Amino acid sequence: MAWVSVAKTSLSVEVKAKSNKSRNMADTLWEDREVRFDIPLYQMKMRPGEKILDKLDPIEDTKGNGGDKGRLVITNLRVIWHSLSMPRVNLSIGYNCIVTAATKTVNSQLRGMTEALHILTKSNNTRFEFIFTNLVSGNSRHFTSVMGVHKAYTSSRMYRELKLRGAIIHNKQLKILPLEQVYTTVPGVWNLSSDQGNLGTFIITNVRLVWFADMNENFNISLPYLQINHVKIRESKFGPALVVECAEYCGGYVLGFRIDPKEKLQSIHKELISLQKVYGQVPLFGVQFKVGEQTEANPEPTALIEDVEEFDEKVDELSNAFVAYFADTGHEKDREPVYSPELGLTIEKLKDGFTLQSLWEVIPSA
């Protein structure tokens, strides 16, 4: 097997080109990484490990669906809004896409001039902005909940992301995350990232696999089970090695470690496979948030997303609803006027990829 040293980070790790098409949870997880519009019911339901932290209604989607009462569902991965009268009109906003979340004075069709939650996002190199207005007078729960959960999400990335050369070890001891439990510490583990290898220590917990060099604890790697595709034993030029294949989302690295004796190698291999399987059934994303007592004034919603009736739509059909949420921050001047045969009028030239029909489709039905 040909091993190649990764050059794009200061920590050399072992990687090889792979044709393996298998995808683990990290490669299929989209809820916190994407902004989606008018998603089908099954995508509104909670995936394993996703939890509803707060629910509010009535909430108005002031920018895209002004005048329509809806529900705001705040989970540990995303913010979901859906219309109460037409659930197929909905939004899913992943926390990893949020650039800023703040308050803004807006003119709501249902509340008039009022303070609203303004969220600016970036998804697939496109900026969207969202404005949510709480229709319960004097209630700011949507501010505190969304901002608080987003902050908790941002501060808990170690649960979900591969980290190289992080400040995770102090005096040979792992800095434990909240909710984390150390299961096994294995000294004498060789990281096969160089011709001679680097001797270090494995620390196996309920959420991640950690390795650090004995001579330099800053030479380390923190790898959550979320980012692991496969754990195998393979032959290498150093003899039998523990091989950890990472998800494509975090770079598709393949890490190699040597553990002696062989019985210990097999024991660690079985333990990691077992822990990865358990984690996959109930992932721990690390986002902790409790709704404060000051938010209890908001009435409890009468139904959950799971209670919404299934609606008929083509799952693969692209929605044009996103047009209403464009954050055209780079707009400096109007586009040139062009004649529209459909309208018999001169109009501003449309952006590439858009038609008059697609613009009409985002207008809510009366």
Short mmCIF file of C-alpha atoms in Angstrom, two decimals:
data_model
loop_
_atom_site.label_atom_id
_atom_site.label_comp_id
_atom_site.label_asym_id
_atom_site.label_seq_id
_atom_site.Cartn_x
_atom_site.Cartn_y
_atom_site.Cartn_z
CA MET A 1 0.00 0.00 0.00
CA ALA A 2 1.42 3.38 -1.02
CA TRP A 3 1.26 6.00 1.71
CA VAL A 4 1.47 9.73 0.98
CA SER A 5 2.20 12.50 3.47
CA VAL A 6 -0.42 15.24 3.70
CA ALA A 7 1.16 18.63 3.05
CA LYS A 8 -1.78 20.97 3.55
CA THR A 9 -1.47 20.95 7.33
CA SER A 10 1.49 21.34 9.65
CA LEU A 11 0.77 17.89 11.06
CA SER A 12 1.83 15.11 8.71
CA VAL A 13 -0.68 12.30 8.59
CA GLU A 14 -0.88 9.24 6.41
CA VAL A 15 -3.25 9.36 3.46
CA LYS A 16 -3.70 7.45 0.25
CA ALA A 17 -5.89 8.00 -2.79
CA LYS A 18 -9.11 6.04 -2.38
CA SER A 19 -11.76 4.85 -4.76
CA ASN A 20 -14.01 3.88 -1.86
CA LYS A 21 -17.44 5.35 -2.52
CA SER A 22 -18.92 4.52 0.88
CA ARG A 23 -20.24 7.47 2.84
CA ASN A 24 -20.64 7.68 6.58
CA MET A 25 -22.77 9.95 8.71
CA ALA A 26 -20.40 12.90 8.30
CA ASP A 27 -20.75 12.80 4.52
CA THR A 28 -24.55 12.51 4.62
CA LEU A 29 -25.15 14.98 7.45
CA TRP A 30 -26.59 18.14 5.90
CA GLU A 31 -28.83 19.60 8.58
CA ASP A 32 -26.23 21.94 10.11
CA ARG A 33 -24.32 22.64 6.87
CA GLU A 34 -26.99 23.74 4.41
CA VAL A 35 -29.84 26.16 3.89
CA ARG A 36 -32.80 24.43 2.26
CA PHE A 37 -36.20 25.66 1.14
CA ASP A 38 -39.56 23.87 0.96
CA ILE A 39 -38.14 20.52 2.08
CA PRO A 40 -40.29 17.36 2.26
CA LEU A 41 -41.66 16.17 5.59
CA TYR A 42 -39.04 13.47 6.15
CA GLN A 43 -36.28 16.11 6.03
CA MET A 44 -38.12 18.16 8.67
CA LYS A 45 -38.07 15.24 11.09
CA MET A 46 -35.20 14.86 13.55
CA ARG A 47 -32.26 12.72 12.47
CA PRO A 48 -30.53 10.48 15.07
CA GLY A 49 -28.86 12.72 17.64
CA GLU A 50 -30.86 15.80 16.64
CA LYS A 51 -32.98 17.24 19.43
CA ILE A 52 -35.63 19.94 19.60
CA LEU A 53 -34.42 22.55 22.09
CA ASP A 54 -37.23 25.08 21.70
CA LYS A 55 -40.46 25.62 19.74
CA LEU A 56 -42.28 28.90 19.19
CA ASP A 57 -45.44 29.99 17.45
CA PRO A 58 -46.84 32.10 15.99
CA ILE A 59 -43.70 33.34 14.22
CA GLU A 60 -43.77 35.29 10.96
CA ASP A 61 -41.17 34.73 8.23
CA THR A 62 -41.24 38.45 7.51
CA LYS A 63 -38.99 38.50 4.46
CA GLY A 64 -40.24 35.52 2.49
CA ASN A 65 -43.76 34.89 3.77
CA GLY A 66 -44.99 38.14 5.28
CA GLY A 67 -48.47 37.93 6.77
CA ASP A 68 -48.30 34.15 7.21
CA LYS A 69 -48.24 32.71 10.74
CA GLY A 70 -45.72 29.92 11.24
CA ARG A 71 -43.77 27.90 13.77
CA LEU A 72 -40.07 28.22 14.61
CA VAL A 73 -38.40 24.97 15.70
CA ILE A 74 -34.90 25.28 17.15
CA THR A 75 -32.81 22.10 17.26
CA ASN A 76 -29.19 21.43 18.13
CA LEU A 77 -28.29 21.45 14.40
CA ARG A 78 -30.58 23.95 12.69
CA VAL A 79 -33.48 26.38 12.75
CA ILE A 80 -36.69 25.23 11.03
CA TRP A 81 -39.61 27.49 10.13
CA HIS A 82 -42.81 26.24 8.55
CA SER A 83 -46.15 27.82 7.77
CA LEU A 84 -48.98 26.70 10.05
CA SER A 85 -51.53 26.84 7.25
CA MET A 86 -49.32 25.31 4.55
CA PRO A 87 -46.49 23.19 6.08
CA ARG A 88 -44.87 22.54 2.71
CA VAL A 89 -43.79 26.20 2.82
CA ASN A 90 -40.77 25.91 5.08
CA LEU A 91 -37.10 26.69 5.71
CA SER A 92 -34.19 24.75 7.20
CA ILE A 93 -31.19 26.86 8.26
CA GLY A 94 -28.05 25.03 9.43
CA TYR A 95 -26.03 26.73 12.18
CA ASN A 96 -22.80 26.25 10.26
CA CYS A 97 -24.22 28.53 7.54
CA ILE A 98 -25.02 31.41 9.89
CA VAL A 99 -22.72 34.41 9.49
CA THR A 100 -24.52 36.72 11.92
CA ALA A 101 -27.65 36.60 14.05
CA ALA A 102 -28.90 39.88 15.51
CA THR A 103 -31.99 42.00 16.13
CA LYS A 104 -33.36 44.39 13.55
CA THR A 105 -36.27 46.83 13.37
CA VAL A 106 -38.61 45.77 10.57
CA ASN A 107 -42.09 46.52 9.29
CA SER A 108 -44.13 43.35 9.77
CA GLN A 109 -47.46 42.86 8.03
CA LEU A 110 -48.86 41.37 11.24
CA ARG A 111 -47.06 43.47 13.91
CA GLY A 112 -46.13 46.73 12.17
CA MET A 113 -42.81 48.30 13.21
CA THR A 114 -41.17 45.89 15.63
CA GLU A 115 -37.91 44.21 16.65
CA ALA A 116 -37.24 41.01 14.71
CA LEU A 117 -34.55 38.34 14.50
CA HIS A 118 -32.27 38.95 11.51
CA ILE A 119 -30.12 36.02 10.33
CA LEU A 120 -27.51 36.39 7.60
CA THR A 121 -26.27 33.10 6.12
CA LYS A 122 -23.90 31.81 3.47
CA SER A 123 -24.59 28.48 1.76
CA ASN A 124 -22.87 27.18 -1.37
CA ASN A 125 -21.28 30.63 -1.94
CA THR A 126 -24.71 32.29 -1.91
CA ARG A 127 -25.82 34.71 0.80
CA PHE A 128 -29.36 34.59 2.17
CA GLU A 129 -30.99 36.69 4.85
CA PHE A 130 -33.97 35.76 7.00
CA ILE A 131 -36.18 37.88 9.24
CA PHE A 132 -38.38 36.27 11.89
CA THR A 133 -40.93 38.24 13.90
CA ASN A 134 -42.50 36.91 17.10
CA LEU A 135 -46.21 37.69 16.94
CA VAL A 136 -46.56 37.41 20.72
CA SER A 137 -46.23 41.00 21.92
CA GLY A 138 -43.23 41.63 24.17
CA ASN A 139 -41.77 38.15 23.70
CA SER A 140 -38.09 37.96 22.68
CA ARG A 141 -37.72 34.20 23.04
CA HIS A 142 -36.80 33.72 19.39
CA PHE A 143 -33.85 36.11 19.90
CA THR A 144 -32.45 34.40 22.98
CA SER A 145 -33.02 30.83 21.85
CA VAL A 146 -31.59 31.08 18.33
CA MET A 147 -28.60 33.21 19.37
CA GLY A 148 -27.92 31.04 22.41
CA VAL A 149 -28.07 27.74 20.55
CA HIS A 150 -25.94 29.11 17.69
CA LYS A 151 -23.30 30.18 20.23
CA ALA A 152 -23.42 26.72 21.84
CA TYR A 153 -23.04 25.11 18.41
CA THR A 154 -20.02 27.26 17.54
CA SER A 155 -18.29 26.52 20.85
CA SER A 156 -18.74 22.74 20.55
CA ARG A 157 -17.00 22.06 17.22
CA MET A 158 -14.57 19.60 18.84
CA TYR A 159 -17.45 17.10 19.03
CA ARG A 160 -17.94 17.22 15.27
CA GLU A 161 -14.74 18.30 13.50
CA LEU A 162 -11.27 16.87 12.92
CA LYS A 163 -8.67 18.97 14.76
CA LEU A 164 -4.91 18.91 14.14
CA ARG A 165 -2.37 20.42 16.53
CA GLY A 166 -5.07 21.71 18.86
CA ALA A 167 -4.72 22.83 22.47
CA ILE A 168 -6.31 19.60 23.65
CA ILE A 169 -3.54 18.14 25.87
CA HIS A 170 -2.05 19.61 29.05
CA ASN A 171 0.67 17.82 30.99
CA LYS A 172 -0.07 14.58 29.12
CA GLN A 173 -3.74 14.80 30.13
CA LEU A 174 -6.68 15.27 27.75
CA LYS A 175 -8.80 18.37 28.28
CA ILE A 176 -12.16 16.69 28.70
CA LEU A 177 -15.18 18.12 26.90
CA PRO A 178 -18.55 18.45 28.66
CA LEU A 179 -20.44 15.14 28.29
CA GLU A 180 -17.18 13.36 27.38
CA GLN A 181 -15.96 10.22 29.16
CA VAL A 182 -12.50 8.66 28.79
CA TYR A 183 -12.70 4.90 28.27
CA THR A 184 -9.17 3.77 27.41
CA THR A 185 -5.65 5.25 27.44
CA VAL A 186 -3.09 3.36 25.36
CA PRO A 187 0.62 4.32 25.63
CA GLY A 188 3.23 3.21 23.11
CA VAL A 189 1.23 3.93 19.93
CA TRP A 190 3.27 4.79 16.83
CA ASN A 191 1.86 7.34 14.38
CA LEU A 192 3.13 6.16 10.98
CA SER A 193 3.42 9.63 9.49
CA SER A 194 7.14 9.52 8.83
CA ASP A 195 9.80 6.99 7.91
CA GLN A 196 10.69 6.37 11.54
CA GLY A 197 7.22 6.99 13.03
CA ASN A 198 6.32 9.05 16.09
CA LEU A 199 5.74 7.44 19.46
CA GLY A 200 2.70 8.66 21.35
CA THR A 201 -0.46 7.86 23.27
CA PHE A 202 -4.02 6.96 22.27
CA ILE A 203 -6.95 8.28 24.31
CA ILE A 204 -10.31 6.71 23.47
CA THR A 205 -13.48 8.43 24.68
CA ASN A 206 -17.21 8.20 24.01
CA VAL A 207 -17.04 10.90 21.29
CA ARG A 208 -13.57 10.81 19.73
CA LEU A 209 -10.19 9.21 19.21
CA VAL A 210 -7.19 11.28 20.31
CA TRP A 211 -3.48 10.72 19.67
CA PHE A 212 -0.58 12.90 20.85
CA ALA A 213 3.21 12.57 20.62
CA ASP A 214 5.05 11.81 23.84
CA MET A 215 7.90 14.22 22.97
CA ASN A 216 5.60 17.08 21.91
CA GLU A 217 2.00 17.06 23.12
CA ASN A 218 1.14 19.83 20.64
CA PHE A 219 1.71 17.28 17.85
CA ASN A 220 -1.74 15.71 18.11
CA ILE A 221 -4.98 14.82 16.40
CA SER A 222 -8.56 14.83 17.68
CA LEU A 223 -10.86 12.72 15.51
CA PRO A 224 -14.59 12.48 16.40
CA TYR A 225 -16.36 9.22 15.56
CA LEU A 226 -18.64 11.37 13.40
CA GLN A 227 -15.72 11.82 10.99
CA ILE A 228 -14.61 8.16 10.85
CA ASN A 229 -15.62 6.02 7.89
CA HIS A 230 -13.84 2.75 8.70
CA VAL A 231 -11.40 1.27 11.22
CA LYS A 232 -9.33 -1.64 9.88
CA ILE A 233 -6.15 -3.64 10.43
CA ARG A 234 -3.85 -3.69 7.40
CA GLU A 235 -0.29 -4.63 6.57
CA SER A 236 2.23 -1.80 6.19
CA LYS A 237 6.00 -1.54 5.96
CA PHE A 238 5.93 -1.30 9.77
CA GLY A 239 3.94 -4.53 10.09
CA PRO A 240 0.24 -4.82 11.03
CA ALA A 241 -1.22 -1.33 11.49
CA LEU A 242 -4.48 0.14 12.71
CA VAL A 243 -5.90 2.12 9.79
CA VAL A 244 -8.53 4.81 10.37
CA GLU A 245 -10.28 6.11 7.25
CA CYS A 246 -11.75 9.59 7.69
CA ALA A 247 -14.86 10.98 6.01
CA GLU A 248 -14.56 12.86 2.73
CA TYR A 249 -16.06 15.90 4.48
CA CYS A 250 -12.94 16.35 6.61
CA GLY A 251 -10.46 15.59 3.83
CA GLY A 252 -10.67 11.82 3.35
CA TYR A 253 -7.47 11.20 5.32
CA VAL A 254 -6.28 7.68 6.09
CA LEU A 255 -4.38 7.52 9.38
CA GLY A 256 -1.98 4.71 10.24
CA PHE A 257 -0.95 3.61 13.75
CA ARG A 258 1.12 0.70 15.05
CA ILE A 259 0.22 -0.90 18.37
CA ASP A 260 2.19 -3.74 19.98
CA PRO A 261 1.62 -6.52 20.79
CA LYS A 262 -0.75 -7.87 18.15
CA GLU A 263 -3.33 -8.85 20.77
CA LYS A 264 -3.49 -5.24 21.96
CA LEU A 265 -3.92 -4.04 18.37
CA GLN A 266 -6.87 -6.38 17.86
CA SER A 267 -8.42 -5.33 21.18
CA ILE A 268 -8.24 -1.62 20.30
CA HIS A 269 -9.60 -2.35 16.84
CA LYS A 270 -12.66 -4.11 18.28
CA GLU A 271 -13.21 -1.36 20.86
CA LEU A 272 -13.17 1.41 18.24
CA ILE A 273 -15.57 -0.47 15.96
CA SER A 274 -17.95 -1.00 18.88
CA LEU A 275 -17.80 2.63 20.01
CA GLN A 276 -18.29 3.91 16.47
CA LYS A 277 -21.37 1.70 16.08
CA VAL A 278 -22.87 2.90 19.36
CA TYR A 279 -22.13 6.52 18.46
CA GLY A 280 -23.78 6.09 15.06
CA GLN A 281 -27.03 5.01 16.72
CA VAL A 282 -27.13 7.99 19.10
CA PRO A 283 -24.65 10.67 17.94
CA LEU A 284 -23.52 13.24 20.49
CA PHE A 285 -23.21 16.58 18.69
CA GLY A 286 -22.25 18.44 21.88
CA VAL A 287 -24.70 21.36 21.65
CA GLN A 288 -26.02 22.15 25.13
CA PHE A 289 -28.68 24.78 25.76
CA LYS A 290 -31.49 25.22 28.27
CA VAL A 291 -34.44 27.53 27.74
CA GLY A 292 -34.42 30.16 30.50
CA GLU A 293 -37.30 30.81 32.83
CA GLN A 294 -37.84 34.22 31.24
CA THR A 295 -38.96 32.53 28.03
CA GLU A 296 -41.81 30.55 29.53
CA ALA A 297 -44.40 33.23 28.69
CA ASN A 298 -44.65 31.91 25.14
CA PRO A 299 -47.58 29.48 24.77
CA GLU A 300 -46.73 25.86 24.09
CA PRO A 301 -47.32 24.90 20.44
CA THR A 302 -50.30 22.62 19.97
CA ALA A 303 -48.49 20.23 17.62
CA LEU A 304 -45.00 19.11 16.69
CA ILE A 305 -43.49 18.90 13.23
CA GLU A 306 -44.00 15.15 13.38
CA ASP A 307 -47.76 15.75 13.53
CA VAL A 308 -47.90 17.67 10.26
CA GLU A 309 -49.71 15.70 7.57
CA GLU A 310 -47.63 14.41 4.68
CA PHE A 311 -47.94 16.52 1.57
CA ASP A 312 -47.61 15.49 -2.05
CA GLU A 313 -44.57 16.87 -3.80
CA LYS A 314 -41.68 15.73 -5.93
CA VAL A 315 -38.72 15.21 -3.62
CA ASP A 316 -36.14 16.02 -6.28
CA GLU A 317 -37.96 19.07 -7.60
CA LEU A 318 -35.96 22.24 -7.01
CA SER A 319 -37.74 25.07 -5.20
CA ASN A 320 -37.49 28.64 -6.42
CA ALA A 321 -38.47 30.00 -3.00
CA PHE A 322 -34.86 30.94 -2.20
CA VAL A 323 -35.08 33.92 -4.59
CA ALA A 324 -37.01 35.87 -1.95
CA TYR A 325 -34.17 35.50 0.58
CA PHE A 326 -31.19 36.70 -1.47
CA ALA A 327 -28.93 39.01 0.52
CA ASP A 328 -27.68 41.17 -2.36
CA THR A 329 -25.02 42.89 -0.26
CA GLY A 330 -22.78 43.51 -3.28
CA HIS A 331 -25.49 45.39 -5.22
CA GLU A 332 -24.10 48.75 -6.35
CA LYS A 333 -26.34 49.75 -9.27
CA ASP A 334 -29.39 48.54 -11.13
CA ARG A 335 -28.91 46.15 -14.00
CA GLU A 336 -29.54 47.38 -17.53
CA PRO A 337 -33.18 47.56 -18.71
CA VAL A 338 -34.35 45.04 -21.30
CA TYR A 339 -37.64 44.53 -23.12
CA SER A 340 -39.79 41.62 -21.88
CA PRO A 341 -42.04 40.14 -24.60
CA GLU A 342 -44.00 38.30 -21.89
CA LEU A 343 -45.01 41.51 -20.12
CA GLY A 344 -44.80 43.92 -23.02
CA LEU A 345 -42.70 46.16 -20.78
CA THR A 346 -39.11 47.17 -20.23
CA ILE A 347 -37.78 45.59 -17.04
CA GLU A 348 -34.49 45.28 -15.19
CA LYS A 349 -32.44 42.41 -16.62
CA LEU A 350 -32.85 39.25 -14.54
CA LYS A 351 -29.91 37.48 -12.93
CA ASP A 352 -28.51 34.53 -14.83
CA GLY A 353 -30.54 31.37 -14.28
CA PHE A 354 -33.81 33.08 -13.36
CA THR A 355 -37.04 33.54 -15.30
CA LEU A 356 -40.14 35.64 -14.78
CA GLN A 357 -42.09 32.48 -14.02
CA SER A 358 -39.69 31.51 -11.21
CA LEU A 359 -40.07 34.95 -9.64
CA TRP A 360 -43.86 34.71 -9.67
CA GLU A 361 -43.71 31.31 -7.99
CA VAL A 362 -42.29 32.76 -4.75
CA ILE A 363 -45.31 35.01 -4.23
CA PRO A 364 -47.61 33.38 -1.64
CA SER A 365 -51.08 32.48 -2.85
CA ALA A 366 -53.84 34.76 -1.57
#
